PDB file of C-alpha atoms in Angstrom:
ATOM      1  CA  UNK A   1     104.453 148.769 104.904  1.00  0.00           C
ATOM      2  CA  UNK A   2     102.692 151.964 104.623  1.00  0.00           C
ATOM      3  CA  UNK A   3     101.217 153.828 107.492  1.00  0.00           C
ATOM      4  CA  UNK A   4      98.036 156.213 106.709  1.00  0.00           C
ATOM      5  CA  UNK A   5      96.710 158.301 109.622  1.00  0.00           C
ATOM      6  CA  UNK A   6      93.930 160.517 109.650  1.00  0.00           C
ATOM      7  CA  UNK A   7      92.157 162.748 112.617  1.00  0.00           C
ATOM      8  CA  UNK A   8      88.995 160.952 112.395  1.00  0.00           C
ATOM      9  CA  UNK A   9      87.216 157.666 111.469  1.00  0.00           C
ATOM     10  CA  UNK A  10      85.388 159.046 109.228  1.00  0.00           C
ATOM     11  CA  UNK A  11      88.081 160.871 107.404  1.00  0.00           C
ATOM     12  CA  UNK A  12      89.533 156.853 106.783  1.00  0.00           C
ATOM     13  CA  UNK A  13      86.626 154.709 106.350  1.00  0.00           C
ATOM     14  CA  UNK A  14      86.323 154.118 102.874  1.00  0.00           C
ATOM     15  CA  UNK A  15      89.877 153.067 103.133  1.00  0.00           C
ATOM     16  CA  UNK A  16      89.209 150.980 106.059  1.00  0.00           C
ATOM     17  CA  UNK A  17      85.931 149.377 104.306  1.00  0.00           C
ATOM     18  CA  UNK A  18      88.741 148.197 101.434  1.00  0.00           C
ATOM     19  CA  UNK A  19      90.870 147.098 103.731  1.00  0.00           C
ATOM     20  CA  UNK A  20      91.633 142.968 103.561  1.00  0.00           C
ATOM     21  CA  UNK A  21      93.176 140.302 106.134  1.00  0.00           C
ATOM     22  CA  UNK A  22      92.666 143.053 108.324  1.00  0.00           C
ATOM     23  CA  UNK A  23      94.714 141.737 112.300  1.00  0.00           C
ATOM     24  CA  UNK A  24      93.934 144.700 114.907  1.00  0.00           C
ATOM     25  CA  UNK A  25      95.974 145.604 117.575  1.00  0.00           C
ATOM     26  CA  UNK A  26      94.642 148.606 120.110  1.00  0.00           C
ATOM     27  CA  UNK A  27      97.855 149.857 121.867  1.00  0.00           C
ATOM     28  CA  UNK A  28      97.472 153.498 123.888  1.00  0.00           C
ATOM     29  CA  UNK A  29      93.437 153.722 123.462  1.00  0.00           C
ATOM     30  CA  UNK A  30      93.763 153.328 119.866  1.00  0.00           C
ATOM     31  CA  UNK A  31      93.033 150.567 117.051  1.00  0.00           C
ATOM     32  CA  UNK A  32      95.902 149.718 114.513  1.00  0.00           C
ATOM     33  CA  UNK A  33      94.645 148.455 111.492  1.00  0.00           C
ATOM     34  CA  UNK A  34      97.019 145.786 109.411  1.00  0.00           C
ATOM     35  CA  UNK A  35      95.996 144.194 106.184  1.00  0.00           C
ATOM     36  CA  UNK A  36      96.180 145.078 102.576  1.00  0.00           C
ATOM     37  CA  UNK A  37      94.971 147.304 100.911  1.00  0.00           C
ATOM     38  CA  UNK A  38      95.226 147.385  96.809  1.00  0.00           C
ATOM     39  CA  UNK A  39      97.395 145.373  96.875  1.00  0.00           C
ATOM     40  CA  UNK A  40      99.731 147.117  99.219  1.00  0.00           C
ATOM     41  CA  UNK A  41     100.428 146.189 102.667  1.00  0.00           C
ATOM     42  CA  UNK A  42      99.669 148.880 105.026  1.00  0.00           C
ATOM     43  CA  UNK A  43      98.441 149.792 109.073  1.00  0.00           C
ATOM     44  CA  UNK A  44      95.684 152.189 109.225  1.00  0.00           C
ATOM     45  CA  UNK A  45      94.557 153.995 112.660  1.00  0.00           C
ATOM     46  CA  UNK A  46      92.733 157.256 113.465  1.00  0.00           C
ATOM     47  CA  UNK A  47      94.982 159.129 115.969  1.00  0.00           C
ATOM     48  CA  UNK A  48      92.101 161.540 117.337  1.00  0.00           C
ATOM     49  CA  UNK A  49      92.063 165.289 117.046  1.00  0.00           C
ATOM     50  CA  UNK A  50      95.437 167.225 117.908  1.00  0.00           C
ATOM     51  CA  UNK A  51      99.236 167.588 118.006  1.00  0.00           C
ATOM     52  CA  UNK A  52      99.649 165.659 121.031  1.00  0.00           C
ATOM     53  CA  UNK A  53      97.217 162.870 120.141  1.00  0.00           C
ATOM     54  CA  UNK A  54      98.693 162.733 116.429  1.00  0.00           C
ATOM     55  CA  UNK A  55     102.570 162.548 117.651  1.00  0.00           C
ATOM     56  CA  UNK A  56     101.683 159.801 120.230  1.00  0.00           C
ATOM     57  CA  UNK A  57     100.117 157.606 117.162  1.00  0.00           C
ATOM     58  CA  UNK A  58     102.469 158.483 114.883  1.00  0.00           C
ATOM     59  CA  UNK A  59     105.492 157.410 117.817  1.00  0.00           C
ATOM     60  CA  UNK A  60     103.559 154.079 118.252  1.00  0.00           C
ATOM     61  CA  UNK A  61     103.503 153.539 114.708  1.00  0.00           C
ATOM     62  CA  UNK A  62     106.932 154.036 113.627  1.00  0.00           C
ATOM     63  CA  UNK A  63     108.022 151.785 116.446  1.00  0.00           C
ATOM     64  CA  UNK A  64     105.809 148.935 116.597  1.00  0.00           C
ATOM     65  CA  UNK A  65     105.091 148.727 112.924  1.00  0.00           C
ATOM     66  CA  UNK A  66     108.254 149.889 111.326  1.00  0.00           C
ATOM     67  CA  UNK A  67     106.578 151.612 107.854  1.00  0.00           C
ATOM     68  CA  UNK A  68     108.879 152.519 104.789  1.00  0.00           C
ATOM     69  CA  UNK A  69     106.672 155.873 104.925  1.00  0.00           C
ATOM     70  CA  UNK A  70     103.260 157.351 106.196  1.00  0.00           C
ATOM     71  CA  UNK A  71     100.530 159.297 104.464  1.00  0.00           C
ATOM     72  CA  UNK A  72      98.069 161.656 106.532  1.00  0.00           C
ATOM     73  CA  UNK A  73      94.659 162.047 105.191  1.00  0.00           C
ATOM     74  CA  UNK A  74      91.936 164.056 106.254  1.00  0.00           C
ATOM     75  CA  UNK A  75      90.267 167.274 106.181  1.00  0.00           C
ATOM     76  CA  UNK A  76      91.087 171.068 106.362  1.00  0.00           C
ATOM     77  CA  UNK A  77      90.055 174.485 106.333  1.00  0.00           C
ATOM     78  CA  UNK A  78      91.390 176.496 103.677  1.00  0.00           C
ATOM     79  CA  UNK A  79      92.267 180.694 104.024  1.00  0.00           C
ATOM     80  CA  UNK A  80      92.673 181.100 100.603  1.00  0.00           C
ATOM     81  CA  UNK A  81      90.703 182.371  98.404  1.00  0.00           C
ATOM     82  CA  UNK A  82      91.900 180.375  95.680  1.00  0.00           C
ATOM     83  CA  UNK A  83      90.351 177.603  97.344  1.00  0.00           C
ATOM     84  CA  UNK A  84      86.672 176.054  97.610  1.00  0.00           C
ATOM     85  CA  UNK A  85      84.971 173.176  99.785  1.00  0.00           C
ATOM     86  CA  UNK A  86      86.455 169.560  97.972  1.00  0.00           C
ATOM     87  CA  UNK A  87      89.514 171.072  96.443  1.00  0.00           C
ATOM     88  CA  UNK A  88      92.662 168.475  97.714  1.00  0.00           C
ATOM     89  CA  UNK A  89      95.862 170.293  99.091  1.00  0.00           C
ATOM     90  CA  UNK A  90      98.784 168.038  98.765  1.00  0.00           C
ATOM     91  CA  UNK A  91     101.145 168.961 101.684  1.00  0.00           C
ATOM     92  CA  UNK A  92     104.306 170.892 101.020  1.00  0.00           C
ATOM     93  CA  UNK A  93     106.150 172.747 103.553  1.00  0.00           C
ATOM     94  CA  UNK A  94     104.324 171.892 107.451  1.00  0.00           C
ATOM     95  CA  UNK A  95     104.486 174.381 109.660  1.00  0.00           C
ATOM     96  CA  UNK A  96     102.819 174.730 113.822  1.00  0.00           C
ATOM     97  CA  UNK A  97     100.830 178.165 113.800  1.00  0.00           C
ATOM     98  CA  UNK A  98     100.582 177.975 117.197  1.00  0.00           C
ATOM     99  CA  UNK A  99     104.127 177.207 118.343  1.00  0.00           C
ATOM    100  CA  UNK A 100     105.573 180.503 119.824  1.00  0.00           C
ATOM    101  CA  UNK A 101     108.960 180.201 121.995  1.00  0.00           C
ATOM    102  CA  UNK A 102     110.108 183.698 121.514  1.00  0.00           C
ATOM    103  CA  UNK A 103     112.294 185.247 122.771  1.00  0.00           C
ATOM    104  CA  UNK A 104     114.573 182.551 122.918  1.00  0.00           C
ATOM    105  CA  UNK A 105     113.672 181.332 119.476  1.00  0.00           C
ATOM    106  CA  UNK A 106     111.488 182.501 116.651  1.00  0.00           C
ATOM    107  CA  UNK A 107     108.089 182.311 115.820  1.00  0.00           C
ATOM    108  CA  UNK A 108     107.129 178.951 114.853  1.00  0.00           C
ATOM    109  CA  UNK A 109     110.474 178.014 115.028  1.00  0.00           C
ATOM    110  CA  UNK A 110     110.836 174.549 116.910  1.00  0.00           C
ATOM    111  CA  UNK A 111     112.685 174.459 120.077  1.00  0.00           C
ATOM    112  CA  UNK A 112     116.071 172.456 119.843  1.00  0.00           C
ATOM    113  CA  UNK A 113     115.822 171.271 115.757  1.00  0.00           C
ATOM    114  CA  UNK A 114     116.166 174.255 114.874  1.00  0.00           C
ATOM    115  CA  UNK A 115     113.352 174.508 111.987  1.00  0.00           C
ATOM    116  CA  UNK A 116     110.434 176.669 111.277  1.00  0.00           C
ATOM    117  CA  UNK A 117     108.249 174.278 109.129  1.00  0.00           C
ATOM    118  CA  UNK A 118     109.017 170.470 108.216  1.00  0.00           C
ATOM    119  CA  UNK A 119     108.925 169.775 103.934  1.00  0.00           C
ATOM    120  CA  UNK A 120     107.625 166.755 103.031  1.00  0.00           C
ATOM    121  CA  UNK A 121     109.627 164.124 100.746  1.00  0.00           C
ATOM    122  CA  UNK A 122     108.547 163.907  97.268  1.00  0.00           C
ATOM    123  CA  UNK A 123     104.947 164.056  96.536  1.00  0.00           C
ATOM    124  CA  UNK A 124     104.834 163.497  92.522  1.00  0.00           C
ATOM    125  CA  UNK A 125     103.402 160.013  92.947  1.00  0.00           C
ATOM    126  CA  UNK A 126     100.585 161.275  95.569  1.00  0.00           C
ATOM    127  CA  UNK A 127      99.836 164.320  93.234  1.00  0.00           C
ATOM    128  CA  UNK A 128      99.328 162.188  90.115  1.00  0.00           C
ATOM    129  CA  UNK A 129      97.163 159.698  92.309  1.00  0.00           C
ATOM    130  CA  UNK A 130      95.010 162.873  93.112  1.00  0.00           C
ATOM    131  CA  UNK A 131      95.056 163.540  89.355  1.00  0.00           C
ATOM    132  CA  UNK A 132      94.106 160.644  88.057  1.00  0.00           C
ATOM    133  CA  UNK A 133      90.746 160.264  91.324  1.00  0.00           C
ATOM    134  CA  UNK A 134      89.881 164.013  89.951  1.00  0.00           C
ATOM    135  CA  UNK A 135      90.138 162.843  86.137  1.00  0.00           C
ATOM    136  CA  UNK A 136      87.009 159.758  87.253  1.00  0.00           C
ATOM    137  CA  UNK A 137      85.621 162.055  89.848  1.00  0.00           C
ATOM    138  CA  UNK A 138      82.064 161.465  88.568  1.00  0.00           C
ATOM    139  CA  UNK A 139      82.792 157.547  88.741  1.00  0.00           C
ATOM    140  CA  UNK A 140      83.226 157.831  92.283  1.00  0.00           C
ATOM    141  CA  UNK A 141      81.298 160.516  93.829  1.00  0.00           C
ATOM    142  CA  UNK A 142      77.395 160.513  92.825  1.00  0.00           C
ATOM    143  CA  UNK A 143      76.557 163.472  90.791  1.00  0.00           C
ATOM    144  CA  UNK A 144      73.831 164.302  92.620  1.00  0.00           C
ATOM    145  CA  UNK A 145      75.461 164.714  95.612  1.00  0.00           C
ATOM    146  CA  UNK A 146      78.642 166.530  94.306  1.00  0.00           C
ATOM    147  CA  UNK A 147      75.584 169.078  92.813  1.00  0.00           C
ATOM    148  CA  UNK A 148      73.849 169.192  96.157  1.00  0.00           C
ATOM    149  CA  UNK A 149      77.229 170.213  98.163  1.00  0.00           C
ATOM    150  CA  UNK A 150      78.338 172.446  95.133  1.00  0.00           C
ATOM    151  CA  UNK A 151      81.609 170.281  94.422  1.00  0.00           C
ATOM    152  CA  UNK A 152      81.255 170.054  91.035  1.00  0.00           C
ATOM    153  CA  UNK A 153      84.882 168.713  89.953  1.00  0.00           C
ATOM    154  CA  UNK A 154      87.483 169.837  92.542  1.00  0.00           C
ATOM    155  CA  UNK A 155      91.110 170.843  91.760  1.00  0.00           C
ATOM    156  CA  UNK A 156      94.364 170.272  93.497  1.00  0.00           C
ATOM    157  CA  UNK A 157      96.783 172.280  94.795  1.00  0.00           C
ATOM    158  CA  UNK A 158     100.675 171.371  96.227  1.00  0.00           C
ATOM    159  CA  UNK A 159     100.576 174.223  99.045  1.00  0.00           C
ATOM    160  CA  UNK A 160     101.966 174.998 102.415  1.00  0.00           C
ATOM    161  CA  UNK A 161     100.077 173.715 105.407  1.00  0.00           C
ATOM    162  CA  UNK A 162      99.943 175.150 108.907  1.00  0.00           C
ATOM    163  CA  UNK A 163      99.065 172.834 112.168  1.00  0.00           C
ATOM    164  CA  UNK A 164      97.351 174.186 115.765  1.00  0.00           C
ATOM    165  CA  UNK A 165      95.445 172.945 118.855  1.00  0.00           C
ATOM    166  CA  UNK A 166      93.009 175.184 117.817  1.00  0.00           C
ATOM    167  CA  UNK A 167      89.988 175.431 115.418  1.00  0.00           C
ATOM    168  CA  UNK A 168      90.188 178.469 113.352  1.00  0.00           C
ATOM    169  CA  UNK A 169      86.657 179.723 112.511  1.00  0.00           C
ATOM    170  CA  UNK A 170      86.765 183.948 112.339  1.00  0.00           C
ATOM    171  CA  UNK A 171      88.062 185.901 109.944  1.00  0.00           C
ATOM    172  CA  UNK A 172      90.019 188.080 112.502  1.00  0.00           C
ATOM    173  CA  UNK A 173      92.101 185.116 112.698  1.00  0.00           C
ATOM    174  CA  UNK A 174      92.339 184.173 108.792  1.00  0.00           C
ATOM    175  CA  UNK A 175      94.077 187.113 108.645  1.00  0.00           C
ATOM    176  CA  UNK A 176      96.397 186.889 111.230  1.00  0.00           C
ATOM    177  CA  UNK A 177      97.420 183.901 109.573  1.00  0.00           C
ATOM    178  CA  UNK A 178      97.936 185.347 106.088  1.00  0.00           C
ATOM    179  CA  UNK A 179     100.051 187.865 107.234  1.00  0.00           C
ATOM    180  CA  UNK A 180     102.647 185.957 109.336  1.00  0.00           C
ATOM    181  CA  UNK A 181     102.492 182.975 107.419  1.00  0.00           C
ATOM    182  CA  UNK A 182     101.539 184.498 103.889  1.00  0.00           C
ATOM    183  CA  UNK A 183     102.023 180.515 102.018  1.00  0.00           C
ATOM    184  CA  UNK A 184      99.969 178.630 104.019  1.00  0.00           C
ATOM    185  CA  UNK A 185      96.611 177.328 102.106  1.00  0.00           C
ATOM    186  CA  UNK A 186      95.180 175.401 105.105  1.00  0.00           C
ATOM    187  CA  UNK A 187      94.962 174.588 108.650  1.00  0.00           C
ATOM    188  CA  UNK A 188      94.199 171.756 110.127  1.00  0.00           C
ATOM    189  CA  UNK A 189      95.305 170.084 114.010  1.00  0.00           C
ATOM    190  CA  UNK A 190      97.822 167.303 112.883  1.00  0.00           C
ATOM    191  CA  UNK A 191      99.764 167.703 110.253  1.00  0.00           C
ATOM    192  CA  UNK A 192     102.535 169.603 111.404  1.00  0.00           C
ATOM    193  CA  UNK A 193     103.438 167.079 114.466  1.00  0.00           C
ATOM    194  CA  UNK A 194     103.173 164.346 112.284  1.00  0.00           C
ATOM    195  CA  UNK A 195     105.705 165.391 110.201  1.00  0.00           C
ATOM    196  CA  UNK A 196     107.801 166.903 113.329  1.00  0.00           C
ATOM    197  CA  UNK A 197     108.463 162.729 114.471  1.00  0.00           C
ATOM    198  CA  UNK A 198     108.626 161.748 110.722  1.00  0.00           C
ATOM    199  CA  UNK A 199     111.667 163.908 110.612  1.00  0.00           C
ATOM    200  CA  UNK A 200     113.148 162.815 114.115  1.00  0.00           C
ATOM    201  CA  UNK A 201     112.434 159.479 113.070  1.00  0.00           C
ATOM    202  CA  UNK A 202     114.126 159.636 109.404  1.00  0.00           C
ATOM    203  CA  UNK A 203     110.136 158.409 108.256  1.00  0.00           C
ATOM    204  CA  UNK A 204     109.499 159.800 104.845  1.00  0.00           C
ATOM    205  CA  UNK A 205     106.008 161.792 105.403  1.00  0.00           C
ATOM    206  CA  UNK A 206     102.827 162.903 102.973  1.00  0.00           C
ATOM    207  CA  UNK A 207      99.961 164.653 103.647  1.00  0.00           C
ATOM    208  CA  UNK A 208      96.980 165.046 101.942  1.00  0.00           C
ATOM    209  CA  UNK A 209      93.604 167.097 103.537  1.00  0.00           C
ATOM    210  CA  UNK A 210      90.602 168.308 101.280  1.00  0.00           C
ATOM    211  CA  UNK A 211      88.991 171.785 101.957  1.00  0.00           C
ATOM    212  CA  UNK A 212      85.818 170.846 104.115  1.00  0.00           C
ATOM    213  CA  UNK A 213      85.112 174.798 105.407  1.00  0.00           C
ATOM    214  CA  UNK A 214      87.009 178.091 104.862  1.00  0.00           C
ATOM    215  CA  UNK A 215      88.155 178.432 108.779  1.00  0.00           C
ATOM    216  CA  UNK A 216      85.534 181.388 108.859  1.00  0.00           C
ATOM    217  CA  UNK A 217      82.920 181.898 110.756  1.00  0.00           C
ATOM    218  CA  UNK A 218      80.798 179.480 109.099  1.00  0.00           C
ATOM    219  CA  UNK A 219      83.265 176.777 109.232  1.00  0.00           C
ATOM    220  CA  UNK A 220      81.371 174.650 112.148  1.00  0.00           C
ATOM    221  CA  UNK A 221      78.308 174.262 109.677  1.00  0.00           C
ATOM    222  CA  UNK A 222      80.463 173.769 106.717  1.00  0.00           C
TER     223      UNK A 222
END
């Protein structure tokens, strides 16, 4: 069984519209979603917004469903300039921007393990799925809409990804980022403690977010 997680419903529900024989269970204020989807058996839920909310779904879900991996899916903001509204990042390295412990350890460095980002298993087969969705792109997205939101054919990019209980939107902070953590591509509120009880949990773990705003000042209207 595959578990796929994401922030937000509506970061899931086409998946969730696709999904067959769906049986729901709601355990700690939240919906798990069982059925099959494609073909392939997996549990969808939306874990809310946050590290906390994120590692208490993800904990449920590795105990009460026992799944052979999970995927997260959702959005990001990117602080690259390489990168534009509906380009995919493919997680690599996951790392918590906002996790400070120093003195006793260092920056984002997580008490006890020891580690100062958590890598992801191999992502070839989620970066030629990606691939493939970007070579139909006009099949599934409506042209006029992909011209109206300036997403013409989006690219993908295997990148770094940092994590926060915070929603960057200034530039003051972009740059802050991009100088202590100079391979990071994106930020988002999950990701990161996701992977954190993957790894405690031997789970293999993939992420996947696509660049909704650039974490600037005009990322609450983007």
């Amino acid at each position: 069984m595959i578990g796929i997680i994401s922030a937000m419903q509506e970061e899931m529900q086409a998946l969730l519209n696709q999904l067959k024989n769906i049986t729901t269970v709601n355990k700690g204020m939240r919906n798990y979603y069982s059925g099959m989807l494609y073909d392939k058996e997996v549990v969808l839920v939306f874990s809310r917004w946050g590290k906390v909310a994120s590692a208490a779904t993800t904990t449920q879900l590795i105990n009460d469903f026992n799944p052979s991996e999970i995927i997260f899916t959702g959005v990001a903001g990117a602080i690259t300039p390489n990168l534009a509204i509906g380009d995919i990042v493919i997680g690599n390295q996951l790392y918590q921007h906002d996790l400070d412990a120093r003195p006793f350890y260092n920056q984002f460095e997580v008490p006890i393990l020891k580690k100062l980002f958590f890598k992801t298993r191999d992502s070839s087969k989620l970066m030629k799925a990606t691939k493939a969705f970007i070579n139909d792109y006009n099949t599934f997205i409506n042209t006029e809409d992909s011209i109206n939101f300036n997403i013409k054919i989006p690219k993908v990019v295997f990148g770094d990804i940092a994590s926060g209980d915070q929603f960057i939107s200034s530039l003051e902070k972009i740059k802050e980022l991009n100088k202590t953590l100079p391979t990071v591509t994106c930020v988002e509120m999950e990701g990161a403690s996701v992977a954190q009880v993957c790894y405690e949990y031997n789970i293999p773990f993939f992420i996947i977010r696509i660049i909704s705003d650039k974490a600037n000042d005009n990322a609450h209207i983007d």
